[in-house]
mmCIF file of C-alpha atoms in Angstrom:
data_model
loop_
_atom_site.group_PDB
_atom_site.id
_atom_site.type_symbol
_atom_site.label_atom_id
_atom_site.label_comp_id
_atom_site.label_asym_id
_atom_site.label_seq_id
_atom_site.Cartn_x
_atom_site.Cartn_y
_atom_site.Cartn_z
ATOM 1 C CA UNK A 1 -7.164 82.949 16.664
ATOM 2 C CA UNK A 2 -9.186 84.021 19.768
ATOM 3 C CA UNK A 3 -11.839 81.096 19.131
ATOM 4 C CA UNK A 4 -8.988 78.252 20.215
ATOM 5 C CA UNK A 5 -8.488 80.029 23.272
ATOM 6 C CA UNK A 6 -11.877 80.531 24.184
ATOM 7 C CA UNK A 7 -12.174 76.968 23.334
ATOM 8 C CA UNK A 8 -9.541 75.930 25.820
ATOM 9 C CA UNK A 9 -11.310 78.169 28.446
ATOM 10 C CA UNK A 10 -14.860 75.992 28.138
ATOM 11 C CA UNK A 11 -13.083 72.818 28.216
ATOM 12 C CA UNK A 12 -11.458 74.262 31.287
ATOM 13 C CA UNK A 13 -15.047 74.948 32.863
ATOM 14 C CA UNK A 14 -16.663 71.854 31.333
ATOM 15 C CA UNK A 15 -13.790 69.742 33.560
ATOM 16 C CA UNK A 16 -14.574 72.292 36.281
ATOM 17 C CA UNK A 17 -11.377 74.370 36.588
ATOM 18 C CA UNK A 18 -10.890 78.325 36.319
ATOM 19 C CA UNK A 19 -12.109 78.917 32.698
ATOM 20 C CA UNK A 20 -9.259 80.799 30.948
ATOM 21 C CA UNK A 21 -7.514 79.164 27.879
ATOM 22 C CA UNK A 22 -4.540 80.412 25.554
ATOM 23 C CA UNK A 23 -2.720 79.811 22.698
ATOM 24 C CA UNK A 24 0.774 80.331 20.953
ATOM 25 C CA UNK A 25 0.329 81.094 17.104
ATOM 26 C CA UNK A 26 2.910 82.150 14.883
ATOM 27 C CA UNK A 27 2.397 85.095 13.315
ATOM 28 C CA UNK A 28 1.286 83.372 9.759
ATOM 29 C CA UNK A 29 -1.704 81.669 12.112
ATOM 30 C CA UNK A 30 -0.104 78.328 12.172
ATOM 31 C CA UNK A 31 -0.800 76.578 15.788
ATOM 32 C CA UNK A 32 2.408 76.132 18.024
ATOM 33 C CA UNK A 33 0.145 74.843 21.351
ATOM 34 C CA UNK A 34 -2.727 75.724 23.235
ATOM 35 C CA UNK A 35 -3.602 75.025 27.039
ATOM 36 C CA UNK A 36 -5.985 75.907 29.586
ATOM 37 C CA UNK A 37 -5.410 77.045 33.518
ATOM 38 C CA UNK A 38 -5.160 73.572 35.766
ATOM 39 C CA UNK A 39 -4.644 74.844 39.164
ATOM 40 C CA UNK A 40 -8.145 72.626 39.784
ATOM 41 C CA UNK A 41 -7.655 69.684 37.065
ATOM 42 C CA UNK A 42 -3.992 68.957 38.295
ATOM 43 C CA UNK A 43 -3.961 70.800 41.759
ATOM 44 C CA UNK A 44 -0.761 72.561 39.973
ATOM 45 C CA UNK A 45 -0.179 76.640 40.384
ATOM 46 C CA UNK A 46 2.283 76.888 38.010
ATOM 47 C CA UNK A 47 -0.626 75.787 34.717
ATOM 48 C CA UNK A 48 -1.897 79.263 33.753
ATOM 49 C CA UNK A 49 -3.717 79.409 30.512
ATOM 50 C CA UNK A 50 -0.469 81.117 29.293
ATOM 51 C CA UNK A 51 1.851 78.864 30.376
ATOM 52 C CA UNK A 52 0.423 76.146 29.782
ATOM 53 C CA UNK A 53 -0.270 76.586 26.023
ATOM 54 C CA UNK A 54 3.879 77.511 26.257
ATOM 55 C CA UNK A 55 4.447 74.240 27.337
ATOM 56 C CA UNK A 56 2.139 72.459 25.074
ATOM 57 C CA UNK A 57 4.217 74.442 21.887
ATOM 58 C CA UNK A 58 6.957 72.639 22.730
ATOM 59 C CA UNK A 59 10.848 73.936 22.967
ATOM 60 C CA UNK A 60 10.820 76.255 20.547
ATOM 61 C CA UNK A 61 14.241 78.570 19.375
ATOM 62 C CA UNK A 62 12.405 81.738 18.779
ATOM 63 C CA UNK A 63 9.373 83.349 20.249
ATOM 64 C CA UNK A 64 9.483 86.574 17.933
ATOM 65 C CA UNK A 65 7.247 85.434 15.638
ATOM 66 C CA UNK A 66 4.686 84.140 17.743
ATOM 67 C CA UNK A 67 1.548 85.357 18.901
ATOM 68 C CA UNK A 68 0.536 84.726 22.446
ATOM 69 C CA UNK A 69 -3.755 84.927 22.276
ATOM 70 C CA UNK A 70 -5.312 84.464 25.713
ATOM 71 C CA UNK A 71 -8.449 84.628 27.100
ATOM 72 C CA UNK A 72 -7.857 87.200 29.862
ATOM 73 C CA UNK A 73 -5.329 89.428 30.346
ATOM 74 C CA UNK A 74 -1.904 88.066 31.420
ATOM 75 C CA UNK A 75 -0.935 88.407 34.980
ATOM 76 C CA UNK A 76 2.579 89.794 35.884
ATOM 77 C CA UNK A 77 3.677 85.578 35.636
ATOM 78 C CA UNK A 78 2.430 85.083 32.578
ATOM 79 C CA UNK A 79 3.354 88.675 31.167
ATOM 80 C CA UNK A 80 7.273 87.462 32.619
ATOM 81 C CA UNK A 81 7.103 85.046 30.499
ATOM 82 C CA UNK A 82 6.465 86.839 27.233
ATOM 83 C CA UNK A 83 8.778 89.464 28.169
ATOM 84 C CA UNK A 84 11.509 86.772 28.620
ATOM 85 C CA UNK A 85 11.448 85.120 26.087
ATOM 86 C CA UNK A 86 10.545 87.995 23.404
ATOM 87 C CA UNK A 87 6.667 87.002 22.531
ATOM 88 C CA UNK A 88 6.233 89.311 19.707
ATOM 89 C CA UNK A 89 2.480 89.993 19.581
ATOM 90 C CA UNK A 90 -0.359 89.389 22.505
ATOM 91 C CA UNK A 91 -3.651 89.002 21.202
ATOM 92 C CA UNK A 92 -6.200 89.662 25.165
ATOM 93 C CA UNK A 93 -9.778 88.727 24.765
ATOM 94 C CA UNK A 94 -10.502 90.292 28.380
ATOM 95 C CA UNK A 95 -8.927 93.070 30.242
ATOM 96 C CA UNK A 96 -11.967 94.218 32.096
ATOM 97 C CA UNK A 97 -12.389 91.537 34.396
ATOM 98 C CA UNK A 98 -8.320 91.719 35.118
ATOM 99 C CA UNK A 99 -5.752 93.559 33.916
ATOM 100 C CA UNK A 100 -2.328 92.147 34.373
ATOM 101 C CA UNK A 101 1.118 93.339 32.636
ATOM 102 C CA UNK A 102 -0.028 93.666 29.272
ATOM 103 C CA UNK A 103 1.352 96.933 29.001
ATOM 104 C CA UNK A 104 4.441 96.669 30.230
ATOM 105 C CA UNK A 105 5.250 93.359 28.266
ATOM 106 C CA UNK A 106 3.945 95.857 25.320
ATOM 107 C CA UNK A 107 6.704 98.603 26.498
ATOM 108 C CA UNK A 108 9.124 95.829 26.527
ATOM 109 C CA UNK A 109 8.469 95.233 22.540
ATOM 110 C CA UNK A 110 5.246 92.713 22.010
ATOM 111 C CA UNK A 111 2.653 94.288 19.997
ATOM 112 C CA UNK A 112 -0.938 94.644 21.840
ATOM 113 C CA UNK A 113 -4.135 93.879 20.863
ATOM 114 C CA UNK A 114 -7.127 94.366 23.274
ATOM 115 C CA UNK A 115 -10.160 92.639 21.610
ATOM 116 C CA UNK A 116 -12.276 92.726 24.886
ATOM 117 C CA UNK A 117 -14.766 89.860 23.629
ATOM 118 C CA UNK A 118 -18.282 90.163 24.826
ATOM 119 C CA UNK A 119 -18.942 86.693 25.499
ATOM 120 C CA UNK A 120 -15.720 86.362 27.711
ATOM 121 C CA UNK A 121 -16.434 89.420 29.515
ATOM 122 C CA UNK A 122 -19.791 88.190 30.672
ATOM 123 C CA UNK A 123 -18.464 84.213 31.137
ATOM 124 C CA UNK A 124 -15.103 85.328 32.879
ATOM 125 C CA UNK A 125 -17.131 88.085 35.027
ATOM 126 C CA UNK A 126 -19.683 85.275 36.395
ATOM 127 C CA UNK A 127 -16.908 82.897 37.331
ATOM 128 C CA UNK A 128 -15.150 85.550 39.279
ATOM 129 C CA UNK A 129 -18.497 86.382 41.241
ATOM 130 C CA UNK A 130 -19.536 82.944 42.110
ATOM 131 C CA UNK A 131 -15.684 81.466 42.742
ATOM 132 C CA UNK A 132 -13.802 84.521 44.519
ATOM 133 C CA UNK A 133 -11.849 82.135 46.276
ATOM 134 C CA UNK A 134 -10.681 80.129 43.666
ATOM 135 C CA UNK A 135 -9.934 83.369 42.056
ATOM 136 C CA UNK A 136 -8.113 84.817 44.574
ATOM 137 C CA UNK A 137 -6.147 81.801 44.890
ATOM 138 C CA UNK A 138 -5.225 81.745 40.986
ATOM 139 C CA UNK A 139 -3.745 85.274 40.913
ATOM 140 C CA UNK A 140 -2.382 85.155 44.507
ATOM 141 C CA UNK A 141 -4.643 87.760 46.149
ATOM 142 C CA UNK A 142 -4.987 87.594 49.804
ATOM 143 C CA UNK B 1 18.411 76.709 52.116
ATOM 144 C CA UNK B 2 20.560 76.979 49.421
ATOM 145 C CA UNK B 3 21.897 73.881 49.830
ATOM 146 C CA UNK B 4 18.444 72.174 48.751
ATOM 147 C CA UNK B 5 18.586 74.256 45.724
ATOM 148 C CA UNK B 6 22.018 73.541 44.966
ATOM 149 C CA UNK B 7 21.150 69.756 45.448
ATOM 150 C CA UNK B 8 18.242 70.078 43.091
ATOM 151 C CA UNK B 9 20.933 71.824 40.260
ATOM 152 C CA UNK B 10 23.158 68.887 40.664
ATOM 153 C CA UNK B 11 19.995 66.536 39.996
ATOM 154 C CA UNK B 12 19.549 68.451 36.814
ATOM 155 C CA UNK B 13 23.235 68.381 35.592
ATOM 156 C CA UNK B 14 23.429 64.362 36.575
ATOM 157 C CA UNK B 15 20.514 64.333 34.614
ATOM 158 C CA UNK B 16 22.016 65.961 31.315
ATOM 159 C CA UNK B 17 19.763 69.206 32.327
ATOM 160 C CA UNK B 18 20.198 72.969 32.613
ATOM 161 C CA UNK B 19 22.016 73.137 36.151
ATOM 162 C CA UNK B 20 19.752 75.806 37.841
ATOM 163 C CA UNK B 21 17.817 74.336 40.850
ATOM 164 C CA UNK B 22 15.529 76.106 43.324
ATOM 165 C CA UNK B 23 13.175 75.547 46.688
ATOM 166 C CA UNK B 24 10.458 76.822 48.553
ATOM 167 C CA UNK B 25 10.301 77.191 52.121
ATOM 168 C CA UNK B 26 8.226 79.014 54.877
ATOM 169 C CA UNK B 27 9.951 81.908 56.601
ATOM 170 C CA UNK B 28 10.682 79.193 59.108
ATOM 171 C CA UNK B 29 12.361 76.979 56.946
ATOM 172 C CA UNK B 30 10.119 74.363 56.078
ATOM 173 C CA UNK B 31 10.488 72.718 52.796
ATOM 174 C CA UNK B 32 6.922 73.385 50.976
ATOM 175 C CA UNK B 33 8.466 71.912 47.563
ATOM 176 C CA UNK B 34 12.050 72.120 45.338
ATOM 177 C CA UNK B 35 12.693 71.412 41.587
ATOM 178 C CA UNK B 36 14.734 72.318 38.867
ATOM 179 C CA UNK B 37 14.702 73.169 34.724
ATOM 180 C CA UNK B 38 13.405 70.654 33.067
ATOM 181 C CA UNK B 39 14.082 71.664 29.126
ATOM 182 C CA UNK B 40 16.082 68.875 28.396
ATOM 183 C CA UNK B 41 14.752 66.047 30.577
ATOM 184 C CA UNK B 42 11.015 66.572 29.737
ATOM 185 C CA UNK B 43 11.232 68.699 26.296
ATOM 186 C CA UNK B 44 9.647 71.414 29.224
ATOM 187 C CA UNK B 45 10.672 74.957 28.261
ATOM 188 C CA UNK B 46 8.301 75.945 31.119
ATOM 189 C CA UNK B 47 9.906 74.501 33.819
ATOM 190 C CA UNK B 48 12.986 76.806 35.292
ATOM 191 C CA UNK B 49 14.078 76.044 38.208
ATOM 192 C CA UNK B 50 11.517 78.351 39.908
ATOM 193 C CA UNK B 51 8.440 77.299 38.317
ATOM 194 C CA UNK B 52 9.436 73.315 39.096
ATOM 195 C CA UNK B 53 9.781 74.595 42.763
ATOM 196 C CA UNK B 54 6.714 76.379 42.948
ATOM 197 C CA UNK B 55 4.818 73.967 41.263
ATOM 198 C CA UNK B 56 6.161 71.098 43.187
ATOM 199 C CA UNK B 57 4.568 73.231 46.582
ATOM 200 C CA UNK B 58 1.375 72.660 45.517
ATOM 201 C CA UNK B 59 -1.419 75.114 45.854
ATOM 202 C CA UNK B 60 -0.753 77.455 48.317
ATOM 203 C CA UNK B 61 -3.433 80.218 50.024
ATOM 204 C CA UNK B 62 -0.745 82.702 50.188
ATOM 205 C CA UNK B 63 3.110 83.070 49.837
ATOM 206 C CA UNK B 64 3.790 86.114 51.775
ATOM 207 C CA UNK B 65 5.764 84.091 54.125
ATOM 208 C CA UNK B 66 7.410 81.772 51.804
ATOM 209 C CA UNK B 67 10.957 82.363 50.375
ATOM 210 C CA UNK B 68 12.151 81.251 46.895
ATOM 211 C CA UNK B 69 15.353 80.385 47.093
ATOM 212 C CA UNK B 70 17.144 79.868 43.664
ATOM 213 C CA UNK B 71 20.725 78.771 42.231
ATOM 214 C CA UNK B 72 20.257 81.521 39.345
ATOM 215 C CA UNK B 73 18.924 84.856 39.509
ATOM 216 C CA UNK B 74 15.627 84.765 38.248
ATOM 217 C CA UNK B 75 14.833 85.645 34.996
ATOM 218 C CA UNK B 76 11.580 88.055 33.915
ATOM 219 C CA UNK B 77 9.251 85.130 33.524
ATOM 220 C CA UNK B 78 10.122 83.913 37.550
ATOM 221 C CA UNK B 79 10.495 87.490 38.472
ATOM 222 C CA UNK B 80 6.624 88.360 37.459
ATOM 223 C CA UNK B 81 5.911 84.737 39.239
ATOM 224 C CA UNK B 82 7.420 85.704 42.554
ATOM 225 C CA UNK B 83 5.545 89.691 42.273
ATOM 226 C CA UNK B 84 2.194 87.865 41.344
ATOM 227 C CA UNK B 85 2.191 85.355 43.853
ATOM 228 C CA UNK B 86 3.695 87.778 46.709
ATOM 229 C CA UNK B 87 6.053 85.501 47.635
ATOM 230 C CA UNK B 88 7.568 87.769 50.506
ATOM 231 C CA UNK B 89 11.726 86.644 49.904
ATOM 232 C CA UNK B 90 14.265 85.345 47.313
ATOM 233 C CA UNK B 91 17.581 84.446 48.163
ATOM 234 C CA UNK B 92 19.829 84.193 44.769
ATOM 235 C CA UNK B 93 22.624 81.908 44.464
ATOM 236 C CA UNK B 94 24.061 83.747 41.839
ATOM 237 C CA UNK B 95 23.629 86.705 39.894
ATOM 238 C CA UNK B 96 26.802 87.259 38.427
ATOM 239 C CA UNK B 97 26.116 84.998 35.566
ATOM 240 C CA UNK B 98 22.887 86.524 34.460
ATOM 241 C CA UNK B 99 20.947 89.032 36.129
ATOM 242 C CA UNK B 100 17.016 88.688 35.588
ATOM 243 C CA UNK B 101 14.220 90.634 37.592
ATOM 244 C CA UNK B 102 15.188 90.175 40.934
ATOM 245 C CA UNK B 103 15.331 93.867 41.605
ATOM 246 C CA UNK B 104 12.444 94.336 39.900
ATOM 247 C CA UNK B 105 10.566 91.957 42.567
ATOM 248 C CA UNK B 106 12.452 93.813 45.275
ATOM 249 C CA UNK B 107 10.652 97.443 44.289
ATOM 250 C CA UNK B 108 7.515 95.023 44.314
ATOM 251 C CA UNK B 109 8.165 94.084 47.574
ATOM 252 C CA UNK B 110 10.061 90.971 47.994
ATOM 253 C CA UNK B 111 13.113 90.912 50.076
ATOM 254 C CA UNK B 112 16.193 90.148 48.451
ATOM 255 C CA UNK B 113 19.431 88.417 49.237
ATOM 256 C CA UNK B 114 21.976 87.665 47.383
ATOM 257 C CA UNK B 115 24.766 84.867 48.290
ATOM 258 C CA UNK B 116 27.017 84.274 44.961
ATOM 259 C CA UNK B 117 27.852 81.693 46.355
ATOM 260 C CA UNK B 118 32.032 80.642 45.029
ATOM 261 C CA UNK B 119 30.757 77.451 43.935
ATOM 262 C CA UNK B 120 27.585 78.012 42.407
ATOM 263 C CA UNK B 121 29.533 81.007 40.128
ATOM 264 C CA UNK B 122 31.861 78.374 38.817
ATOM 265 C CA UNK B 123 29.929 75.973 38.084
ATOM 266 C CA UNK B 124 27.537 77.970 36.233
ATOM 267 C CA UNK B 125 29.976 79.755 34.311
ATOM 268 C CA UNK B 126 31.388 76.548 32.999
ATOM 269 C CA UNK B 127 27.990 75.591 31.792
ATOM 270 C CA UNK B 128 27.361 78.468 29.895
ATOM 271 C CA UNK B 129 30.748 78.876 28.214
ATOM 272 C CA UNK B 130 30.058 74.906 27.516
ATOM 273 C CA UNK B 131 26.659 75.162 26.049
ATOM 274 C CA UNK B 132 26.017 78.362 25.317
ATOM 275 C CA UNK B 133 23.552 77.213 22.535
ATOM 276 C CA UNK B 134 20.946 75.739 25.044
ATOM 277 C CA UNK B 135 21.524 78.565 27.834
ATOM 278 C CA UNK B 136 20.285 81.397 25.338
ATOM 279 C CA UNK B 137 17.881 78.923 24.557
ATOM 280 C CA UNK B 138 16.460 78.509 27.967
ATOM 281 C CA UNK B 139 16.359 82.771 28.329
ATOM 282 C CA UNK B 140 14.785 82.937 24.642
ATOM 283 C CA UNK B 141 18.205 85.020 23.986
ATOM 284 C CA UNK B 142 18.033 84.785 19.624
#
């Protein structure tokens, strides 16, 4: 499931925006939606790869059954989100470069799984050296 | 400033929406952006009033000096939005209907106040006795 969210994350940096991509599964592997961060693309804050590929799945009644996979690991916005509305499983391809609320989203009932991909390591790792600013921006650092 | 959010809940309820409206301002009071849910009108389950706001504000360096001002308590998924982004006060409408992470963002440093605001408790009540269906929806209550 990680490979359509690292897909969203190169289209992201082939249209030149922050490169992290996610996307909602439900647990049998069926794709709900999938979206990339478009602070850059759209000039619009609120487009994290997380909540973007939750608006791309559509309205949906349930989230306990669905599988959040993102790039790198969610911030405290995007790990709100899948504590509201009950995410049952996060799949993280990166928590080395970041490390949001994972954890606490996981202590309020969504199953972990930390697969710390090699490639995103190194791809997310470069971005944040050469674009601090843009970074900085994206997760509200000051 | 809660009359600009309490405008933008009235948009959404003329519009067939969720009633919950919000707005960003500068400490000073300078309107930086206001919006409000958008589940029905756009099929958005990403937009609560919060997230319309913010993302209406467009890109921002920092929000330490910006207050969210919203109809509704906010939930966990505007909660980790508002301790993410810093933004430095919320003043809630109402938290007598629901109660989401505002105190949560207070530890985390955001100043809170809250109005409940006669009006605001009323007419939110109503809408949640009336449509209790979409409400739990919009909080990913099952």
């Amino acid at each position: 499931m990680l490979s359509v969210a690292k897909a969203e994350a190169a289209r992201s940096a082939a249209e030149g925006g922050i490169p992290i991509g996610a996307a909602l599964f439900t647990r049998d592997g069926v794709l709900l939606g999938s979206g990339h961060n478009r602070r850059v693309q759209d000039d619009d804050a609120s487009m994290h790869g997380e909540t973007s590929a939750f608006r791309n799945a559509g309205r949906q009644r349930s989230y306990r059954d669905t599988v959040m996979v993102t790039t790198l690991s969610p911030c405290w916005y995007c790990s709100g989100l899948i504590r509201q509305f009950g995410i049952g499983r996060v799949v993280v391809g990166d928590d080395v470069n970041f490390l949001g609320g994972q954890h606490w989203a996981q202590e309020h009932g969504a199953e972990l799984t930390v697969v710390n991909d090699a490639g995103l390591i190194q791809m997310m790792g470069a971005f944040i050296a050469e674009s601090s600013e843009l970074w900085n921006e994206d997760i509200g650092a000051v």
